[in-house]
Amino acid sequence: MEVMSQMLQLLFSGLTIGSIYALIAIGFVIIYNVTGVLNLAQGEFAMFGAMISISLLNAGLPLWLAIICSILIVSLIGGIFERTAIHTARKSSVPTLIIITIGVSIAFRGIAILIWGTQPKSLPPFTDNTPIKIMEAVLLPQNLWAIGISIVILFIMIYFFNKTFIGKALTACVVNPFAARLMGINPEKMSLLAIMVSAGLGALAGTVIAPISGASYDMGMMLGLKAFVAAVVGGLTNAPAAIAGAFLIGILESFTEGLWSSGLKDVVSFSMLLLILFIKPEGLFAKASGKRV
């Protein structure tokens, strides 16, 4: 019974951290599929989301309003990032664009240090955080928020890309940018929209994890790397595959940390990335196709 409770506790932890990776990984998928760029500054949007919401809460705003304003502000930051960094260098090679995103990521962390300092900060839980016991395993309501939000976002993204005009326009830019232009769709505007949406999702991830593990200026670096691993493991070409990869990585990390050592969880994640790149580079849960991968 004790072993079963421990396994269940590790599963809850894995699903929680996997849900955070999932929200950031969706941002990777959206940007990659529209622009062809791997935005390695994606994790910093989560950091900004957490830190800005904490600042707005301290300024007197209600928690829910602070979170909404934080997501909107980070989406605006994402738009500025796209116009000033990605759009102006859009004719550069893909490696150059990736290096630009790395430089922006470092700059974002520097800005965060200047504004908020190096001391960790915290955000209160969304609701009463009284632990829920299931077979002696403890599940916090904030963990349920994290898992539930990632699942809801998945269905919203599926509906958005398959049922709405803007979502189909974004998809058209992926499949054939030239044909999209002939149909009156502006790929540059779609690129701006994609990065603003992904920035907002990153901010949402930051506000969800801040009540669980706190927030700091450097939290985005590892979150971004793990979400990138999750997106590649699941499949960079569609959101459901990336989310499946995120939950897989989260569960693997949780069980590795709980059963062996916390120092090994990063080794397991990045070893999984290398293994997938060698064996099935399109991702475990993605279908191979003739499109850009």
CSV table of N, CA, C and O in Angstrom, one decimal, residues 21-72:
chain,number,residue,atom,x,y,z
A,21,TYR,N,5.2,22.1,-18.7
A,21,TYR,CA,6.0,21.9,-20.0
A,21,TYR,C,5.1,22.0,-21.2
A,21,TYR,O,5.5,22.5,-22.2
A,22,ALA,N,3.9,21.4,-21.0
A,22,ALA,CA,3.0,21.3,-22.2
A,22,ALA,C,2.5,22.7,-22.6
A,22,ALA,O,2.5,23.0,-23.8
A,23,LEU,N,2.2,23.6,-21.7
A,23,LEU,CA,1.8,25.0,-22.1
A,23,LEU,C,2.9,25.7,-22.8
A,23,LEU,O,2.7,26.4,-23.8
A,24,ILE,N,4.2,25.5,-22.4
A,24,ILE,CA,5.3,26.2,-23.1
A,24,ILE,C,5.6,25.5,-24.4
A,24,ILE,O,5.9,26.1,-25.4
A,25,ALA,N,5.5,24.1,-24.4
A,25,ALA,CA,5.7,23.4,-25.6
A,25,ALA,C,4.8,23.7,-26.7
A,25,ALA,O,5.2,23.8,-27.9
A,26,ILE,N,3.5,24.0,-26.4
A,26,ILE,CA,2.6,24.4,-27.4
A,26,ILE,C,3.1,25.7,-28.1
A,26,ILE,O,2.9,25.9,-29.3
A,27,GLY,N,3.7,26.6,-27.3
A,27,GLY,CA,4.2,27.8,-27.9
A,27,GLY,C,5.3,27.5,-28.9
A,27,GLY,O,5.4,28.1,-30.0
A,28,PHE,N,6.2,26.5,-28.5
A,28,PHE,CA,7.2,26.1,-29.5
A,28,PHE,C,6.6,25.6,-30.8
A,28,PHE,O,7.1,25.9,-31.9
A,29,VAL,N,5.6,24.8,-30.7
A,29,VAL,CA,4.9,24.2,-31.8
A,29,VAL,C,4.3,25.3,-32.7
A,29,VAL,O,4.5,25.3,-34.0
A,30,ILE,N,3.6,26.2,-32.1
A,30,ILE,CA,3.0,27.3,-32.9
A,30,ILE,C,4.0,28.1,-33.7
A,30,ILE,O,3.9,28.3,-34.9
A,31,ILE,N,5.0,28.6,-33.0
A,31,ILE,CA,6.1,29.4,-33.6
A,31,ILE,C,6.8,28.6,-34.7
A,31,ILE,O,7.0,29.1,-35.8
A,32,TYR,N,7.2,27.4,-34.4
A,32,TYR,CA,8.0,26.6,-35.4
A,32,TYR,C,7.2,26.3,-36.6
A,32,TYR,O,7.7,26.4,-37.7
A,33,ASN,N,5.9,26.0,-36.5
A,33,ASN,CA,5.1,25.6,-37.6
A,33,ASN,C,4.7,26.8,-38.5
A,33,ASN,O,4.4,26.7,-39.7
A,34,VAL,N,4.7,28.0,-37.9
A,34,VAL,CA,4.4,29.2,-38.7
A,34,VAL,C,5.7,29.9,-39.3
A,34,VAL,O,5.7,30.3,-40.4
A,35,THR,N,6.7,30.0,-38.5
A,35,THR,CA,7.9,30.7,-38.9
A,35,THR,C,9.1,29.8,-39.2
A,35,THR,O,10.0,30.2,-39.9
A,36,GLY,N,9.1,28.5,-38.8
A,36,GLY,CA,10.2,27.7,-39.0
A,36,GLY,C,11.3,27.9,-38.0
A,36,GLY,O,12.4,27.4,-38.2
A,37,VAL,N,11.1,28.7,-37.0
A,37,VAL,CA,12.1,29.1,-36.1
A,37,VAL,C,11.9,28.4,-34.7
A,37,VAL,O,10.7,28.3,-34.3
A,38,LEU,N,12.9,27.9,-34.1
A,38,LEU,CA,12.9,27.4,-32.8
A,38,LEU,C,13.2,28.6,-31.8
A,38,LEU,O,14.3,29.0,-31.7
A,39,ASN,N,12.1,29.1,-31.1
A,39,ASN,CA,12.3,30.2,-30.3
A,39,ASN,C,12.8,29.8,-28.9
A,39,ASN,O,12.0,29.4,-28.0
A,40,LEU,N,14.1,29.9,-28.7
A,40,LEU,CA,14.7,29.5,-27.4
A,40,LEU,C,14.5,30.5,-26.3
A,40,LEU,O,15.1,30.4,-25.2
A,41,ALA,N,13.8,31.6,-26.6
A,41,ALA,CA,13.4,32.5,-25.6
A,41,ALA,C,12.1,32.3,-25.0
A,41,ALA,O,11.5,33.0,-24.2
A,42,GLN,N,11.4,31.1,-25.4
A,42,GLN,CA,10.1,30.8,-25.0
A,42,GLN,C,9.9,30.7,-23.5
A,42,GLN,O,8.9,31.1,-22.9
A,43,GLY,N,10.9,30.1,-22.9
A,43,GLY,CA,10.9,30.0,-21.4
A,43,GLY,C,10.8,31.3,-20.7
A,43,GLY,O,10.3,31.4,-19.6
A,44,GLU,N,11.5,32.3,-21.3
A,44,GLU,CA,11.5,33.6,-20.6
A,44,GLU,C,10.1,34.3,-20.5
A,44,GLU,O,9.8,35.1,-19.7
A,45,PHE,N,9.2,33.9,-21.5
A,45,PHE,CA,7.9,34.4,-21.4
A,45,PHE,C,7.2,33.9,-20.2
A,45,PHE,O,6.4,34.6,-19.5
A,46,ALA,N,7.5,32.6,-19.8
A,46,ALA,CA,6.9,32.1,-18.5
A,46,ALA,C,7.4,32.9,-17.3
A,46,ALA,O,6.7,33.2,-16.4
A,47,MET,N,8.7,33.2,-17.4
A,47,MET,CA,9.3,34.0,-16.3
A,47,MET,C,8.7,35.3,-16.2
A,47,MET,O,8.3,35.8,-15.1
A,48,PHE,N,8.5,36.0,-17.3
A,48,PHE,CA,7.9,37.3,-17.3
A,48,PHE,C,6.4,37.2,-16.8
A,48,PHE,O,5.9,38.1,-16.0
A,49,GLY,N,5.7,36.2,-17.2
A,49,GLY,CA,4.3,36.0,-16.8
A,49,GLY,C,4.2,35.9,-15.3
A,49,GLY,O,3.4,36.5,-14.6
A,50,ALA,N,5.1,35.1,-14.7
A,50,ALA,CA,5.1,34.9,-13.2
A,50,ALA,C,5.5,36.2,-12.5
A,50,ALA,O,4.8,36.7,-11.5
A,51,MET,N,6.6,36.8,-12.9
A,51,MET,CA,7.1,38.0,-12.2
A,51,MET,C,6.2,39.2,-12.4
A,51,MET,O,6.0,40.0,-11.4
A,52,ILE,N,5.6,39.4,-13.5
A,52,ILE,CA,4.7,40.6,-13.7
A,52,ILE,C,3.4,40.4,-12.9
A,52,ILE,O,2.9,41.3,-12.3
A,53,SER,N,2.9,39.2,-12.9
A,53,SER,CA,1.7,38.9,-12.1
A,53,SER,C,1.9,39.2,-10.6
A,53,SER,O,1.1,39.7,-9.9
A,54,ILE,N,3.1,38.8,-10.2
A,54,ILE,CA,3.4,39.0,-8.7
A,54,ILE,C,3.5,40.5,-8.5
A,54,ILE,O,3.0,41.0,-7.5
A,55,SER,N,4.2,41.3,-9.4
A,55,SER,CA,4.3,42.7,-9.2
A,55,SER,C,2.9,43.4,-9.2
A,55,SER,O,2.6,44.3,-8.4
A,56,LEU,N,2.1,43.0,-10.1
A,56,LEU,CA,0.7,43.6,-10.2
A,56,LEU,C,-0.1,43.2,-9.0
A,56,LEU,O,-0.9,44.1,-8.5
A,57,LEU,N,0.1,42.0,-8.5
A,57,LEU,CA,-0.7,41.6,-7.3
A,57,LEU,C,-0.2,42.5,-6.1
A,57,LEU,O,-1.0,43.0,-5.3
A,58,ASN,N,1.1,42.7,-6.0
A,58,ASN,CA,1.7,43.5,-4.9
A,58,ASN,C,1.2,45.0,-5.1
A,58,ASN,O,1.2,45.8,-4.1
A,59,ALA,N,0.9,45.4,-6.3
A,59,ALA,CA,0.5,46.8,-6.6
A,59,ALA,C,-1.0,47.0,-6.2
A,59,ALA,O,-1.5,48.1,-6.2
A,60,GLY,N,-1.7,45.9,-5.8
A,60,GLY,CA,-3.1,46.0,-5.3
A,60,GLY,C,-4.1,45.4,-6.2
A,60,GLY,O,-5.3,45.4,-5.9
A,61,LEU,N,-3.8,44.8,-7.4
A,61,LEU,CA,-4.7,44.2,-8.2
A,61,LEU,C,-5.2,42.9,-7.7
A,61,LEU,O,-4.4,42.2,-7.0
A,62,PRO,N,-6.4,42.5,-7.9
A,62,PRO,CA,-6.9,41.1,-7.5
A,62,PRO,C,-6.1,40.1,-8.3
A,62,PRO,O,-5.6,40.4,-9.4
A,63,LEU,N,-5.9,38.9,-7.7
A,63,LEU,CA,-5.1,37.9,-8.3
A,63,LEU,C,-5.5,37.6,-9.8
A,63,LEU,O,-4.7,37.5,-10.7
A,64,TRP,N,-6.8,37.4,-10.0
A,64,TRP,CA,-7.3,37.0,-11.3
A,64,TRP,C,-7.0,38.1,-12.3
A,64,TRP,O,-6.6,37.8,-13.5
A,65,LEU,N,-7.2,39.4,-11.9
A,65,LEU,CA,-6.9,40.5,-12.8
A,65,LEU,C,-5.4,40.6,-13.1
A,65,LEU,O,-5.0,40.9,-14.2
A,66,ALA,N,-4.6,40.4,-12.0
A,66,ALA,CA,-3.1,40.5,-12.2
A,66,ALA,C,-2.7,39.4,-13.2
A,66,ALA,O,-1.8,39.7,-14.0
A,67,ILE,N,-3.2,38.2,-13.2
A,67,ILE,CA,-2.8,37.2,-14.1
A,67,ILE,C,-3.2,37.5,-15.5
A,67,ILE,O,-2.5,37.4,-16.5
A,68,ILE,N,-4.5,38.0,-15.7
A,68,ILE,CA,-4.9,38.4,-17.0
A,68,ILE,C,-4.1,39.5,-17.6
A,68,ILE,O,-3.7,39.4,-18.8
A,69,CYS,N,-3.8,40.5,-16.8
A,69,CYS,CA,-3.0,41.7,-17.3
A,69,CYS,C,-1.6,41.2,-17.6
A,69,CYS,O,-1.0,41.6,-18.6
A,70,SER,N,-1.1,40.3,-16.8
A,70,SER,CA,0.3,39.7,-17.0
A,70,SER,C,0.3,39.0,-18.4
A,70,SER,O,1.3,39.2,-19.2
A,71,ILE,N,-0.7,38.2,-18.7
A,71,ILE,CA,-0.7,37.5,-20.0
A,71,ILE,C,-0.8,38.5,-21.1
A,71,ILE,O,-0.1,38.3,-22.1
A,72,LEU,N,-1.6,39.5,-21.0
A,72,LEU,CA,-1.7,40.5,-22.1
A,72,LEU,C,-0.4,41.3,-22.2
A,72,LEU,O,0.1,41.5,-23.4
